[in-house]
Short mmCIF file of C-alpha atoms in Angstrom, two decimals:
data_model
loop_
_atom_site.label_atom_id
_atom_site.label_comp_id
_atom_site.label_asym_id
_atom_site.label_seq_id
_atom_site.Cartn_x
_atom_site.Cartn_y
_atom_site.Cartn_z
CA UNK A 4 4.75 21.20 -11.03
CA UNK A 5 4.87 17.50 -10.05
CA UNK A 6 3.88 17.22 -6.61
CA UNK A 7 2.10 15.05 -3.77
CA UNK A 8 0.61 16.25 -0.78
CA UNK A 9 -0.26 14.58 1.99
CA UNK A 10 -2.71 15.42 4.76
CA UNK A 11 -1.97 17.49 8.08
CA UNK A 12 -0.45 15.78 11.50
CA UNK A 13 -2.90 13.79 13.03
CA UNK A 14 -3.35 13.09 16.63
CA UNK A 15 -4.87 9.51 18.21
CA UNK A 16 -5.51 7.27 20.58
CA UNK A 17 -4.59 3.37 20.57
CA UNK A 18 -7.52 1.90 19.26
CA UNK A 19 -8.64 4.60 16.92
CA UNK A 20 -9.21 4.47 13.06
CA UNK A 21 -7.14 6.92 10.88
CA UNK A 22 -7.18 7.48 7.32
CA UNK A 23 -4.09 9.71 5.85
CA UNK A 24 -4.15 10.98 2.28
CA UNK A 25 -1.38 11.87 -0.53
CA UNK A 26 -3.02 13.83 -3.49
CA UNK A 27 -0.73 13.31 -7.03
CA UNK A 28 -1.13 16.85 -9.41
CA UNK A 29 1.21 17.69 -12.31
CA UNK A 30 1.80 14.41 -13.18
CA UNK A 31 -0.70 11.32 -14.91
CA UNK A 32 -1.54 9.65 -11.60
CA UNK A 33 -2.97 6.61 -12.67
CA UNK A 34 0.10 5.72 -14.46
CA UNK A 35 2.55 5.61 -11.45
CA UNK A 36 2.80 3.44 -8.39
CA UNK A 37 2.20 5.24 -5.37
CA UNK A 38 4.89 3.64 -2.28
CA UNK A 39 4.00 4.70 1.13
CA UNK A 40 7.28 4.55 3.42
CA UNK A 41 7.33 5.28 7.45
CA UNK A 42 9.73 7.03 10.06
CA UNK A 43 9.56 6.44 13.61
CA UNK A 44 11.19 9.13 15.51
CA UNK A 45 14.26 8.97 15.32
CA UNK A 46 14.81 6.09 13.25
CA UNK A 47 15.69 5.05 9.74
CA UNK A 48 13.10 4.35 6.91
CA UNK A 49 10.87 1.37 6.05
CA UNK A 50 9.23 0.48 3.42
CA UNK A 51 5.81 -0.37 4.07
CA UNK A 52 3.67 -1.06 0.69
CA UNK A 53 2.11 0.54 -2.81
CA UNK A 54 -0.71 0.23 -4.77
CA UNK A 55 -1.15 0.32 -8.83
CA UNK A 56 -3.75 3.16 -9.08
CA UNK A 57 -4.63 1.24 -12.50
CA UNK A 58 -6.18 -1.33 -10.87
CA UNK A 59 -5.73 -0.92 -7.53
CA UNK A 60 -3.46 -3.87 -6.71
CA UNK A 61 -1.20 -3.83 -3.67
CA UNK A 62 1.59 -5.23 -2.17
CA UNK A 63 2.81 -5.26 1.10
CA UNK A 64 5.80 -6.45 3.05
CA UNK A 65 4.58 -8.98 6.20
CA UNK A 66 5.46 -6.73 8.86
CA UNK A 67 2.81 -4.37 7.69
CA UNK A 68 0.13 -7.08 6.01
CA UNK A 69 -3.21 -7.30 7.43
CA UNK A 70 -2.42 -3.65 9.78
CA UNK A 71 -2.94 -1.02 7.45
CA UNK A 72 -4.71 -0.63 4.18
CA UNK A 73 -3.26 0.76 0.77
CA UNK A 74 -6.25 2.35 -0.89
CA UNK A 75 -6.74 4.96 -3.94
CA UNK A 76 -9.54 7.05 -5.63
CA UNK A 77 -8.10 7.62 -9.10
CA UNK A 78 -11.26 10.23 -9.49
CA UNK A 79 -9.29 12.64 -7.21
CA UNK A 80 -6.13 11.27 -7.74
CA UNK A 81 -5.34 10.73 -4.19
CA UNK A 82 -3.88 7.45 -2.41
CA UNK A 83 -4.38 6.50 0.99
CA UNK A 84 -3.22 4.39 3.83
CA UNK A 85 -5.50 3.69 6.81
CA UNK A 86 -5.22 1.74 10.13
CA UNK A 87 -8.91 0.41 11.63
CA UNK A 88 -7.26 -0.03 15.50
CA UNK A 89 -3.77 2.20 15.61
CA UNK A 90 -1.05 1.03 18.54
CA UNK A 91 1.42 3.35 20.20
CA UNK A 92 3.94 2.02 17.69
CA UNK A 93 2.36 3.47 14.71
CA UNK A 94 3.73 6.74 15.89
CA UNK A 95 5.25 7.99 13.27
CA UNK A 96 5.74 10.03 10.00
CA UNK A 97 4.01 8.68 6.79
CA UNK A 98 5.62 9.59 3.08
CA UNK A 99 3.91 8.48 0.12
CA UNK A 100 6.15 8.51 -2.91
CA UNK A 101 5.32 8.46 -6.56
CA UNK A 102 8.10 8.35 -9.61
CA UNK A 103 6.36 9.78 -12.65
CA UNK A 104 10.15 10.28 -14.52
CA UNK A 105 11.59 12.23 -11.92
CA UNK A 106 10.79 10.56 -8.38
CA UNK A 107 8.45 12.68 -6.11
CA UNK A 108 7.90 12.66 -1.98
CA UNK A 109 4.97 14.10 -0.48
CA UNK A 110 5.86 16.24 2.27
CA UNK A 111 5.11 13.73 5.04
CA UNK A 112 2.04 13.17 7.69
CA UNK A 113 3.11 12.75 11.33
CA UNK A 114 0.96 10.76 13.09
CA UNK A 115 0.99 10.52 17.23
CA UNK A 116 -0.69 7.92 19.31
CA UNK A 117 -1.17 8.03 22.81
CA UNK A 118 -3.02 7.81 25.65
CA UNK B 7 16.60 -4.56 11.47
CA UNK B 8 17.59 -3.54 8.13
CA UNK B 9 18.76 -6.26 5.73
CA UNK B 10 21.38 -3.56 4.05
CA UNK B 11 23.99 -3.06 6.32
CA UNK B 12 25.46 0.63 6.49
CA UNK B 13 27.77 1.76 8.61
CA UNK B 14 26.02 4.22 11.58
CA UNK B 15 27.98 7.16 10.49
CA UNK B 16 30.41 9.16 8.51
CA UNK B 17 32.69 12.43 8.97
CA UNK B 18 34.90 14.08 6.70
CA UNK B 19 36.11 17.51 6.29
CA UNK B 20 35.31 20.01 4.02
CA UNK B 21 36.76 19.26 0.22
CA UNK B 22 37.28 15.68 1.25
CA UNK B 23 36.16 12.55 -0.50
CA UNK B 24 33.79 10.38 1.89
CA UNK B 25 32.10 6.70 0.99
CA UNK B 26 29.43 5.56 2.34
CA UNK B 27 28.85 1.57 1.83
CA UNK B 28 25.54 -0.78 1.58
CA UNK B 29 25.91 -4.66 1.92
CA UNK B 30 23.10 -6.73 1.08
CA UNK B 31 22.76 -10.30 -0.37
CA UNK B 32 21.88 -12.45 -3.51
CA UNK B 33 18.23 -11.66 -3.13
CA UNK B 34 18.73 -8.11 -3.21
CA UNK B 35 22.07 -5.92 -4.52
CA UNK B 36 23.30 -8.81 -5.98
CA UNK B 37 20.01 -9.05 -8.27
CA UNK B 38 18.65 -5.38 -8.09
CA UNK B 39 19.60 -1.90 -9.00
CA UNK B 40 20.27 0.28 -5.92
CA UNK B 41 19.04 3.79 -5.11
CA UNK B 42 20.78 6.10 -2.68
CA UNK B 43 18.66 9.25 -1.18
CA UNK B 44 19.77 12.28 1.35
CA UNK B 45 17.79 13.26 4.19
CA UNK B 46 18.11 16.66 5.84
CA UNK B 47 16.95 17.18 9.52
CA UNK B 48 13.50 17.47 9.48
CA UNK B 49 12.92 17.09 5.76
CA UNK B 50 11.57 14.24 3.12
CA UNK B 51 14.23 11.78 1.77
CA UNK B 52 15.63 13.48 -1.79
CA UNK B 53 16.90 10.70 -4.26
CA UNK B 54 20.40 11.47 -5.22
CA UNK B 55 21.37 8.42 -6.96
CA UNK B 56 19.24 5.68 -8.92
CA UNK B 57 20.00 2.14 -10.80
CA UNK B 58 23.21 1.87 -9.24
CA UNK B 59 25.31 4.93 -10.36
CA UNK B 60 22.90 7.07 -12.27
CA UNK B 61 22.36 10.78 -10.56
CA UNK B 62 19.21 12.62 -11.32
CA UNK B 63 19.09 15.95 -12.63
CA UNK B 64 19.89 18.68 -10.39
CA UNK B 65 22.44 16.39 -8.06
CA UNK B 66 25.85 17.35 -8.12
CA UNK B 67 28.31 16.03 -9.77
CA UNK B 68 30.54 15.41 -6.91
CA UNK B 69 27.79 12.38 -5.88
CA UNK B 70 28.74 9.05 -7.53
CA UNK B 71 27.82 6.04 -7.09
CA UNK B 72 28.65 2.31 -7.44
CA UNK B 73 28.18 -1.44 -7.20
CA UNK B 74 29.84 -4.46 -6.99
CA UNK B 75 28.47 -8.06 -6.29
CA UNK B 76 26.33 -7.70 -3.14
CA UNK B 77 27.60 -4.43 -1.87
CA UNK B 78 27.18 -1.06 -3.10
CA UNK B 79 28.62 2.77 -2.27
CA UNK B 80 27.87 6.69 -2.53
CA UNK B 81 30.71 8.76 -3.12
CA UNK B 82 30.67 12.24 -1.95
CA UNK B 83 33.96 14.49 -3.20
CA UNK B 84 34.48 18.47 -2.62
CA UNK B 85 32.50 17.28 0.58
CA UNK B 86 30.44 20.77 1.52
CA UNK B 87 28.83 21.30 4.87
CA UNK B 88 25.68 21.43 2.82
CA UNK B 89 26.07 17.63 2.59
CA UNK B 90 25.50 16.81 6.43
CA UNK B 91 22.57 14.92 6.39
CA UNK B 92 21.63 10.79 6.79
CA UNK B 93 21.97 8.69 3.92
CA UNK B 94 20.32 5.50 2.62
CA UNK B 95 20.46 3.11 0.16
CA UNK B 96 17.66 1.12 -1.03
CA UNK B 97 17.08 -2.32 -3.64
CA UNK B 98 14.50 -4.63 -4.28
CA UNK B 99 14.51 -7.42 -2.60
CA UNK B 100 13.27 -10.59 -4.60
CA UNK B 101 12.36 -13.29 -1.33
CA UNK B 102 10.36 -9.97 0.62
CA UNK B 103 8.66 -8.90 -2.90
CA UNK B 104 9.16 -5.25 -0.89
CA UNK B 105 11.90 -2.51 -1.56
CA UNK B 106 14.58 -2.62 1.62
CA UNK B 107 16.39 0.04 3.15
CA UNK B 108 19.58 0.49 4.71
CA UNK B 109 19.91 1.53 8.21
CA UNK B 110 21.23 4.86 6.74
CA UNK B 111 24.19 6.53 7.57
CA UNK B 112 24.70 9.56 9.22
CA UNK B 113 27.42 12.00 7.29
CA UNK B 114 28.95 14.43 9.52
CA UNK B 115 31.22 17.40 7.77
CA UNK B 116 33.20 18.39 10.68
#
């Protein structure tokens, strides 16, 4: 079965570093982009980057350049997106998404930051 | 604020026919192929539509899709209370070099 899963809810203060993961299995991972989208509660999707496991390019759209980091280890076929000093605003739930023929969503990562 | 415009929200009753729209502009719909997904309450997006009107296996047939110009639609018919849920559409978008999403529209089968 084609799937991704993504790490458990995570739980932070502003300021903190987080790393969230999305593991590919089923599928050739290195041969897909993997797209990480966000939710903020309540609110619609966005977009936020992906990476080329091949090589490990990226792109990113500016609203999220230079605040969180698109990373893979095609060893364990997992992706990752990471924050080195998280705001309030980054509360939110984190989807990667992969399309390996038939287009796949993890199941999502919620991640809370406050005080 | 999303750069594809959908309307907030949608109702219809059951065994209806309901459209859902997506505007966008030259750098986006008008160039790009546009994607469509579901979201249940408290679920991941599902993609029920791809390159404009193409529905992936295990959709219904009763979702169709469509584009014209700059603007593209969903069409829902034999609308089932299963098919409550907020709805999105999604294109490329040359100038951000980043795939944009609709505000999304939430369906309502009253």
């Amino acid at each position: 079965e084609v799937q991704l899963v993504q790490s458990g809810a995570e739980v932070k203060k502003p300021g903190e570093s987080l790393r969230i993961s999305c593991r590919g299995s089923g599928y050739n991972f290195n041969n897909n982009w993997i797209n990480w989208v966000r939710q903020m509660p309540g609110k619609g999707l966005e977009w936020m980057g992906r990476i080329d496991p091949t090589d490990s390019h990226t792109n990113y759209i500016p609203s999220f350049q230079g605040h969180v980091i698109i990373s893979v280890d095609t060893s364990i076929s997992t992706a990752y997106l990471q924050w080195n000093s998280l705001q309030a605003s980054d509360t939110a739930t984190y989807y990667c998404v992969a399309n390996p023929g038939k287009q796949v969503w993890g199941q999502g990562t919620t991640v809370t930051v406050s005080s | 604020q999303s750069v594809l415009t959908q309307s907030p929200s949608a109702s219809g009753t059951p065994g209806q026919k309901v459209s859902i729209s997506c505007s966008g502009s030259g750098s986006n719909i008008g160039i790009n192929k546009v994607d469509w997904y579901q979201q249940l309450p408290g679920t991941a997006p599902k993609l029920v539509m791809h390159s404009n009107d193409q529905r992936p296996s295990g959709v219904p047939d009763r979702f169709s899709g469509s584009k014209s110009g700059t603007s593209a639609s969903l069409a829902i018919s034999g609308l089932q209370s299963e098919d409550e849920a907020d709805y999105y559409c999604a294109a490329w978008d040359a100038s951000l070099n980043g795939l944009l999403f609709g505000g999304g529209t939430k369906l309502t089968v009253l």
